[in-house]
mmCIF file of C-alpha atoms and ligand atoms in Angstrom:
data_model
loop_
_atom_site.group_PDB
_atom_site.id
_atom_site.type_symbol
_atom_site.label_atom_id
_atom_site.label_comp_id
_atom_site.label_asym_id
_atom_site.label_seq_id
_atom_site.Cartn_x
_atom_site.Cartn_y
_atom_site.Cartn_z
ATOM 1 C CA MET A 1 23.667 -60.664 -20.071
ATOM 2 C CA ASN A 2 24.670 -64.869 -20.046
ATOM 3 C CA LYS A 3 22.024 -67.627 -20.210
ATOM 4 C CA LYS A 4 22.323 -68.338 -16.427
ATOM 5 C CA ASN A 5 20.315 -65.475 -15.294
ATOM 6 C CA VAL A 6 17.674 -65.792 -18.088
ATOM 7 C CA ASP A 7 15.155 -67.272 -15.798
ATOM 8 C CA THR A 8 15.573 -64.370 -13.444
ATOM 9 C CA GLU A 9 14.110 -61.907 -15.749
ATOM 10 C CA PRO A 10 10.526 -61.212 -14.712
ATOM 11 C CA ILE A 11 8.049 -61.017 -17.614
ATOM 12 C CA ARG A 12 4.739 -60.206 -17.882
ATOM 13 C CA LEU A 13 2.220 -63.004 -17.444
ATOM 14 C CA ASN A 14 0.095 -62.555 -20.262
ATOM 15 C CA ARG A 15 3.187 -63.175 -22.308
ATOM 16 C CA TYR A 16 4.811 -65.952 -20.835
ATOM 17 C CA LEU A 17 1.458 -67.670 -21.260
ATOM 18 C CA ALA A 18 1.422 -66.361 -24.812
ATOM 19 C CA MET A 19 4.889 -67.992 -24.996
ATOM 20 C CA LEU A 20 3.544 -71.376 -24.111
ATOM 21 C CA GLY A 21 1.048 -71.191 -27.035
ATOM 22 C CA VAL A 22 -1.805 -71.013 -24.171
ATOM 23 C CA GLY A 23 -3.505 -68.507 -26.869
ATOM 24 C CA SER A 24 -2.671 -64.975 -27.869
ATOM 25 C CA ARG A 25 -2.071 -62.102 -25.619
ATOM 26 C CA ARG A 26 -5.436 -60.683 -25.699
ATOM 27 C CA ALA A 27 -6.849 -64.500 -25.209
ATOM 28 C CA CYS A 28 -4.444 -64.575 -22.155
ATOM 29 C CA ASP A 29 -5.511 -61.158 -21.074
ATOM 30 C CA ASP A 30 -9.290 -62.879 -20.741
ATOM 31 C CA LEU A 31 -8.204 -66.219 -18.793
ATOM 32 C CA ILE A 32 -6.166 -63.731 -16.515
ATOM 33 C CA ALA A 33 -9.227 -62.077 -15.984
ATOM 34 C CA SER A 34 -11.470 -64.895 -15.250
ATOM 35 C CA GLY A 35 -9.545 -66.059 -12.375
ATOM 36 C CA ARG A 36 -8.771 -69.176 -14.056
ATOM 37 C CA VAL A 37 -4.655 -68.479 -12.820
ATOM 38 C CA ARG A 38 -2.619 -68.843 -10.049
ATOM 39 C CA VAL A 39 0.309 -67.524 -9.528
ATOM 40 C CA ASP A 40 1.929 -69.782 -6.687
ATOM 41 C CA LYS A 41 -1.215 -71.433 -5.699
ATOM 42 C CA ARG A 42 -2.749 -67.184 -5.570
ATOM 43 C CA ARG A 43 -5.294 -66.176 -7.835
ATOM 44 C CA VAL A 44 -4.704 -63.629 -10.155
ATOM 45 C CA ASP A 45 -6.916 -61.418 -11.954
ATOM 46 C CA THR A 46 -5.228 -58.293 -12.431
ATOM 47 C CA ILE A 47 -3.782 -57.746 -15.980
ATOM 48 C CA GLY A 48 0.100 -57.019 -16.347
ATOM 49 C CA VAL A 49 1.178 -59.405 -13.123
ATOM 50 C CA LYS A 50 5.106 -60.329 -13.437
ATOM 51 C CA ILE A 51 6.226 -63.415 -13.041
ATOM 52 C CA VAL A 52 9.903 -65.009 -13.170
ATOM 53 C CA PRO A 53 9.827 -68.010 -15.289
ATOM 54 C CA GLY A 54 11.282 -71.049 -13.517
ATOM 55 C CA VAL A 55 10.605 -69.067 -9.622
ATOM 56 C CA ASN A 56 7.086 -68.178 -9.766
ATOM 57 C CA THR A 57 4.459 -71.210 -10.328
ATOM 58 C CA VAL A 58 1.637 -71.091 -12.489
ATOM 59 C CA HIS A 59 -1.456 -72.967 -12.326
ATOM 60 C CA ILE A 60 -4.418 -73.070 -15.015
ATOM 61 C CA ASP A 61 -7.337 -74.350 -13.400
ATOM 62 C CA ARG A 62 -5.398 -76.041 -10.608
ATOM 63 C CA ILE A 63 -3.584 -77.805 -13.057
ATOM 64 C CA PRO A 64 0.692 -76.810 -13.177
ATOM 65 C CA LEU A 65 2.079 -75.135 -16.193
ATOM 66 C CA GLU A 66 5.605 -75.993 -15.004
ATOM 67 C CA ASN A 67 6.451 -79.329 -13.191
ATOM 68 C CA PRO A 68 3.912 -81.464 -14.709
ATOM 69 C CA PRO A 69 2.962 -84.856 -13.427
ATOM 70 C CA ARG A 70 4.705 -86.429 -16.304
ATOM 71 C CA PRO A 71 7.050 -84.424 -18.541
ATOM 72 C CA VAL A 72 6.066 -85.231 -22.308
ATOM 73 C CA VAL A 73 7.825 -83.940 -25.524
ATOM 74 C CA LEU A 74 6.279 -84.864 -29.071
ATOM 75 C CA LEU A 75 7.551 -83.971 -32.214
ATOM 76 C CA LEU A 76 4.828 -83.464 -35.310
ATOM 77 C CA ASN A 77 5.478 -83.459 -39.338
ATOM 78 C CA LYS A 78 2.613 -80.151 -38.911
ATOM 79 C CA PRO A 79 1.341 -80.412 -42.837
ATOM 80 C CA LEU A 80 -0.002 -77.144 -44.451
ATOM 81 C CA GLY A 81 -3.495 -75.671 -43.181
ATOM 82 C CA VAL A 82 -2.699 -76.193 -39.404
ATOM 83 C CA VAL A 83 -2.608 -73.433 -37.093
ATOM 84 C CA SER A 84 0.265 -74.166 -34.430
ATOM 85 C CA THR A 85 -2.203 -72.705 -31.480
ATOM 86 C CA VAL A 86 -3.544 -74.825 -28.525
ATOM 87 C CA SER A 87 -7.385 -73.753 -29.875
ATOM 88 C CA ASP A 88 -8.497 -71.437 -32.721
ATOM 89 C CA PRO A 89 -11.166 -69.150 -32.584
ATOM 90 C CA GLN A 90 -11.718 -69.624 -36.642
ATOM 91 C CA GLY A 91 -12.422 -72.999 -35.879
ATOM 92 C CA ARG A 92 -9.211 -74.313 -38.382
ATOM 93 C CA PRO A 93 -7.480 -77.543 -37.546
ATOM 94 C CA THR A 94 -4.557 -77.137 -34.755
ATOM 95 C CA VAL A 95 -1.500 -78.918 -33.865
ATOM 96 C CA LEU A 96 -2.889 -80.521 -31.040
ATOM 97 C CA ASP A 97 -5.587 -81.963 -32.626
ATOM 98 C CA LEU A 98 -3.378 -84.043 -34.219
ATOM 99 C CA CYS A 99 -1.787 -85.004 -30.834
ATOM 100 C CA LYS A 100 -4.854 -86.340 -29.258
ATOM 101 C CA ARG A 101 -3.336 -89.398 -29.014
ATOM 102 C CA PHE A 102 -1.083 -88.088 -26.566
ATOM 103 C CA ALA A 103 -2.667 -85.371 -24.999
ATOM 104 C CA ARG A 104 -4.899 -87.353 -22.645
ATOM 105 C CA ASN A 105 -4.446 -85.319 -19.171
ATOM 106 C CA LYS A 106 -2.227 -83.107 -20.681
ATOM 107 C CA ARG A 107 -1.953 -79.928 -20.798
ATOM 108 C CA LEU A 108 0.385 -79.894 -24.379
ATOM 109 C CA PHE A 109 1.450 -76.506 -25.656
ATOM 110 C CA PRO A 110 3.684 -75.958 -28.937
ATOM 111 C CA VAL A 111 7.160 -74.993 -28.463
ATOM 112 C CA GLY A 112 7.375 -71.785 -30.785
ATOM 113 C CA ARG A 113 5.065 -71.516 -34.041
ATOM 114 C CA LEU A 114 5.301 -72.242 -37.613
ATOM 115 C CA ASP A 115 2.757 -70.164 -39.801
ATOM 116 C CA ILE A 116 -0.110 -71.949 -41.513
ATOM 117 C CA ASN A 117 1.470 -72.443 -44.839
ATOM 118 C CA THR A 118 5.057 -74.059 -43.526
ATOM 119 C CA THR A 119 5.122 -77.708 -42.813
ATOM 120 C CA GLY A 120 7.606 -79.773 -40.680
ATOM 121 C CA ALA A 121 9.036 -80.353 -37.080
ATOM 122 C CA ILE A 122 7.509 -78.641 -34.284
ATOM 123 C CA LEU A 123 7.417 -79.896 -30.502
ATOM 124 C CA LEU A 124 4.866 -80.010 -28.471
ATOM 125 C CA THR A 125 5.518 -80.143 -24.725
ATOM 126 C CA ASN A 126 3.589 -80.415 -21.001
ATOM 127 C CA ASP A 127 7.059 -78.803 -19.741
ATOM 128 C CA GLY A 128 6.377 -75.003 -19.338
ATOM 129 C CA LYS A 129 9.810 -74.354 -18.359
ATOM 130 C CA LEU A 130 11.769 -76.335 -21.481
ATOM 131 C CA CYS A 131 9.106 -74.690 -23.571
ATOM 132 C CA TYR A 132 10.184 -71.105 -22.421
ATOM 133 C CA ARG A 133 13.826 -71.790 -22.754
ATOM 134 C CA LEU A 134 13.787 -73.655 -25.938
ATOM 135 C CA THR A 135 11.853 -69.954 -27.756
ATOM 136 C CA HIS A 136 13.732 -67.571 -26.099
ATOM 137 C CA PRO A 137 16.313 -66.218 -28.486
ATOM 138 C CA ARG A 138 19.071 -66.053 -26.100
ATOM 139 C CA TYR A 139 19.719 -70.260 -26.206
ATOM 140 C CA GLU A 140 20.385 -69.591 -29.508
ATOM 141 C CA ILE A 141 18.245 -72.933 -30.799
ATOM 142 C CA PRO A 142 19.144 -73.657 -34.345
ATOM 143 C CA ARG A 143 16.155 -74.186 -36.535
ATOM 144 C CA VAL A 144 16.634 -75.309 -40.100
ATOM 145 C CA TYR A 145 14.273 -75.013 -42.995
ATOM 146 C CA ILE A 146 14.137 -75.962 -46.584
ATOM 147 C CA VAL A 147 13.022 -73.223 -49.127
ATOM 148 C CA ARG A 148 11.491 -73.480 -52.456
ATOM 149 C CA VAL A 149 11.784 -70.185 -54.072
ATOM 150 C CA ARG A 150 11.096 -69.531 -57.542
ATOM 151 C CA GLY A 151 14.201 -68.612 -59.953
ATOM 152 C CA LEU A 152 17.642 -68.642 -59.857
ATOM 153 C CA VAL A 153 19.488 -67.145 -56.066
ATOM 154 C CA ASP A 154 22.370 -64.750 -57.094
ATOM 155 C CA GLU A 155 25.461 -64.829 -55.470
ATOM 156 C CA ARG A 156 24.091 -61.261 -53.964
ATOM 157 C CA LYS A 157 20.713 -62.511 -52.697
ATOM 158 C CA LEU A 158 22.681 -65.315 -51.343
ATOM 159 C CA LYS A 159 24.928 -63.384 -49.096
ATOM 160 C CA ARG A 160 22.117 -60.863 -48.051
ATOM 161 C CA LEU A 161 20.288 -63.899 -46.819
ATOM 162 C CA ASP A 162 23.232 -64.945 -45.077
ATOM 163 C CA LYS A 163 23.810 -61.610 -43.135
ATOM 164 C CA MET A 164 20.258 -61.512 -41.904
ATOM 165 C CA THR A 165 20.616 -65.183 -40.506
ATOM 166 C CA ALA A 166 23.608 -64.394 -38.048
ATOM 167 C CA PRO A 167 22.552 -64.056 -34.411
ATOM 168 C CA PRO A 168 23.577 -60.213 -33.334
ATOM 169 C CA GLY A 169 27.366 -59.619 -32.871
ATOM 170 C CA ARG A 170 28.165 -63.287 -34.522
ATOM 171 C CA HIS A 171 29.328 -62.549 -38.428
ATOM 172 C CA ALA A 172 32.702 -63.748 -38.222
ATOM 173 C CA GLY A 173 33.872 -66.952 -38.514
ATOM 174 C CA ARG A 174 30.546 -68.831 -38.088
ATOM 175 C CA ARG A 175 29.091 -71.554 -40.119
ATOM 176 C CA PRO A 176 26.921 -70.116 -43.608
ATOM 177 C CA GLY A 177 23.046 -69.439 -42.427
ATOM 178 C CA ALA A 178 22.081 -69.644 -45.924
ATOM 179 C CA GLN A 179 23.210 -72.333 -48.658
ATOM 180 C CA LEU A 180 22.029 -73.042 -52.055
ATOM 181 C CA VAL A 181 21.105 -76.477 -51.996
ATOM 182 C CA ARG A 182 20.073 -76.107 -55.610
ATOM 183 C CA GLY A 183 20.077 -73.323 -58.063
ATOM 184 C CA LEU A 184 17.747 -73.740 -61.659
ATOM 185 C CA GLU A 185 16.563 -71.020 -63.756
ATOM 186 C CA ARG A 186 13.025 -71.830 -62.711
ATOM 187 C CA GLU A 187 13.691 -72.756 -59.012
ATOM 188 C CA SER A 188 16.246 -73.096 -56.117
ATOM 189 C CA ILE A 189 16.479 -74.493 -53.235
ATOM 190 C CA LEU A 190 17.773 -72.617 -49.796
ATOM 191 C CA LYS A 191 18.796 -74.493 -46.681
ATOM 192 C CA ILE A 192 18.471 -71.619 -44.031
ATOM 193 C CA THR A 193 19.258 -71.903 -40.512
ATOM 194 C CA LEU A 194 18.516 -69.556 -37.653
ATOM 195 C CA HIS A 195 18.731 -68.970 -34.301
ATOM 196 C CA GLU A 196 15.418 -67.924 -33.179
ATOM 197 C CA GLY A 197 11.934 -68.027 -34.004
ATOM 198 C CA ARG A 198 10.476 -64.445 -34.981
ATOM 199 C CA HIS A 199 7.310 -63.964 -36.966
ATOM 200 C CA ARG A 200 7.528 -65.148 -40.468
ATOM 201 C CA GLN A 201 10.942 -64.513 -40.440
ATOM 202 C CA VAL A 202 12.103 -66.636 -43.278
ATOM 203 C CA ARG A 203 8.960 -65.100 -45.648
ATOM 204 C CA ARG A 204 10.020 -62.068 -44.571
ATOM 205 C CA MET A 205 13.869 -62.469 -45.406
ATOM 206 C CA CYS A 206 12.960 -63.634 -49.041
ATOM 207 C CA GLN A 207 10.739 -61.241 -49.510
ATOM 208 C CA VAL A 208 13.841 -58.328 -48.708
ATOM 209 C CA VAL A 209 15.929 -59.850 -51.243
ATOM 210 C CA GLY A 210 12.891 -59.877 -53.668
ATOM 211 C CA LEU A 211 12.658 -63.691 -53.595
ATOM 212 C CA ARG A 212 8.772 -65.441 -54.062
ATOM 213 C CA VAL A 213 8.422 -68.526 -51.521
ATOM 214 C CA VAL A 214 7.011 -71.493 -53.174
ATOM 215 C CA GLN A 215 7.302 -73.998 -50.097
ATOM 216 C CA LEU A 216 9.072 -73.753 -46.933
ATOM 217 C CA ARG A 217 9.262 -76.949 -44.503
ATOM 218 C CA ARG A 218 11.340 -77.098 -41.099
ATOM 219 C CA VAL A 219 13.524 -80.037 -40.992
ATOM 220 C CA GLN A 220 15.339 -79.497 -37.544
ATOM 221 C CA PHE A 221 14.719 -77.954 -34.372
ATOM 222 C CA GLY A 222 17.930 -77.938 -32.396
ATOM 223 C CA PRO A 223 18.917 -81.364 -32.393
ATOM 224 C CA ILE A 224 15.555 -82.847 -33.690
ATOM 225 C CA THR A 225 15.120 -84.109 -37.154
ATOM 226 C CA ILE A 226 12.064 -84.346 -38.794
ATOM 227 C CA ARG A 227 13.627 -87.631 -40.852
ATOM 228 C CA LYS A 228 11.123 -90.260 -42.422
ATOM 229 C CA LEU A 229 8.089 -88.813 -40.038
ATOM 230 C CA PRO A 230 5.470 -88.715 -42.256
ATOM 231 C CA LEU A 231 3.332 -85.457 -42.640
ATOM 232 C CA GLY A 232 0.683 -84.815 -39.878
ATOM 233 C CA ALA A 233 2.360 -87.728 -37.880
ATOM 234 C CA VAL A 234 3.830 -87.652 -34.040
ATOM 235 C CA ARG A 235 5.580 -89.375 -32.021
ATOM 236 C CA PRO A 236 7.353 -89.050 -28.570
ATOM 237 C CA LEU A 237 11.312 -88.071 -28.188
ATOM 238 C CA GLU A 238 13.249 -90.755 -27.754
ATOM 239 C CA LYS A 239 15.327 -90.983 -24.787
ATOM 240 C CA ASN A 240 18.455 -89.106 -26.417
ATOM 241 C CA GLU A 241 16.788 -86.870 -28.096
ATOM 242 C CA LEU A 242 15.293 -85.399 -25.107
ATOM 243 C CA GLU A 243 18.649 -85.626 -23.563
ATOM 244 C CA LYS A 244 19.756 -83.765 -26.289
ATOM 245 C CA LEU A 245 17.435 -81.315 -26.464
ATOM 246 C CA LYS A 246 17.595 -80.572 -22.496
ATOM 247 C CA ARG A 247 21.421 -80.116 -22.655
ATOM 248 C CA LEU A 248 21.065 -77.602 -25.415
ATOM 249 C CA ALA A 249 18.419 -75.592 -23.188
ATOM 250 C CA SER A 250 20.107 -75.597 -19.996
HETATM 251 N N1 LIG B 301 9.706 -68.329 -40.792
HETATM 252 C C1 LIG B 301 8.311 -68.231 -41.731
HETATM 253 O O1 LIG B 301 8.133 -67.611 -42.515
HETATM 254 N N2 LIG B 301 7.408 -69.212 -41.465
HETATM 255 C C2 LIG B 301 7.618 -70.356 -40.303
HETATM 256 O O2 LIG B 301 6.628 -70.956 -40.031
HETATM 257 C C3 LIG B 301 8.624 -69.968 -39.351
HETATM 258 C C4 LIG B 301 9.530 -69.162 -39.572
#
């Protein structure tokens, strides 16, 4: 299937809301059941409803998820101990708490997830359609991670990791997805590039080849790099960054 018809595939409403960071699928089911969600301005309260992103419009409490009044995309350098959801039942700090300055009157949600122990680049937006596209594996948006692991990474492990980073059917003639930045007896540093955002993917890959992750940091999402943004700081994307990002997701 090509990229053009990605938005014509129906998906379950709870999954769509969860992808946009509204909450877990369970929480989104509860939200739907409470009658606060509308599809094409009509209230839905049945679990299992399907929608077509980009065709159907979804509102929560009459605030549109797509085509927001003023679209905004922020870059946050997520610190340790912060969860990448809109709210957390356990009361832990969320990425949204760190973006309050920019969040007034806007329904911001994170673009994908970083686990609680991972730091670095995470985007937040109120543009549901852009968020959906940036997180959909078919767009193959590259994510670059710097991983510190215990011990020396030998050639065999590096090759196995590299194989795991290849998008399906794309082994030949591509740039390496796993590179050794520094290899020492005590500790090594790897640069890993992935094209989708599966749950704890880097940690699971390292575990498979017997490497213990000491530190995991995402330094780039698509064309957006964390550069000198301090840990915990947030900034809106610059115009040229936004243009590049939208081009990648179009
Ligand atoms: N891989 C992980 O293991 N964790 C993340 O947060 C992102 C990618």
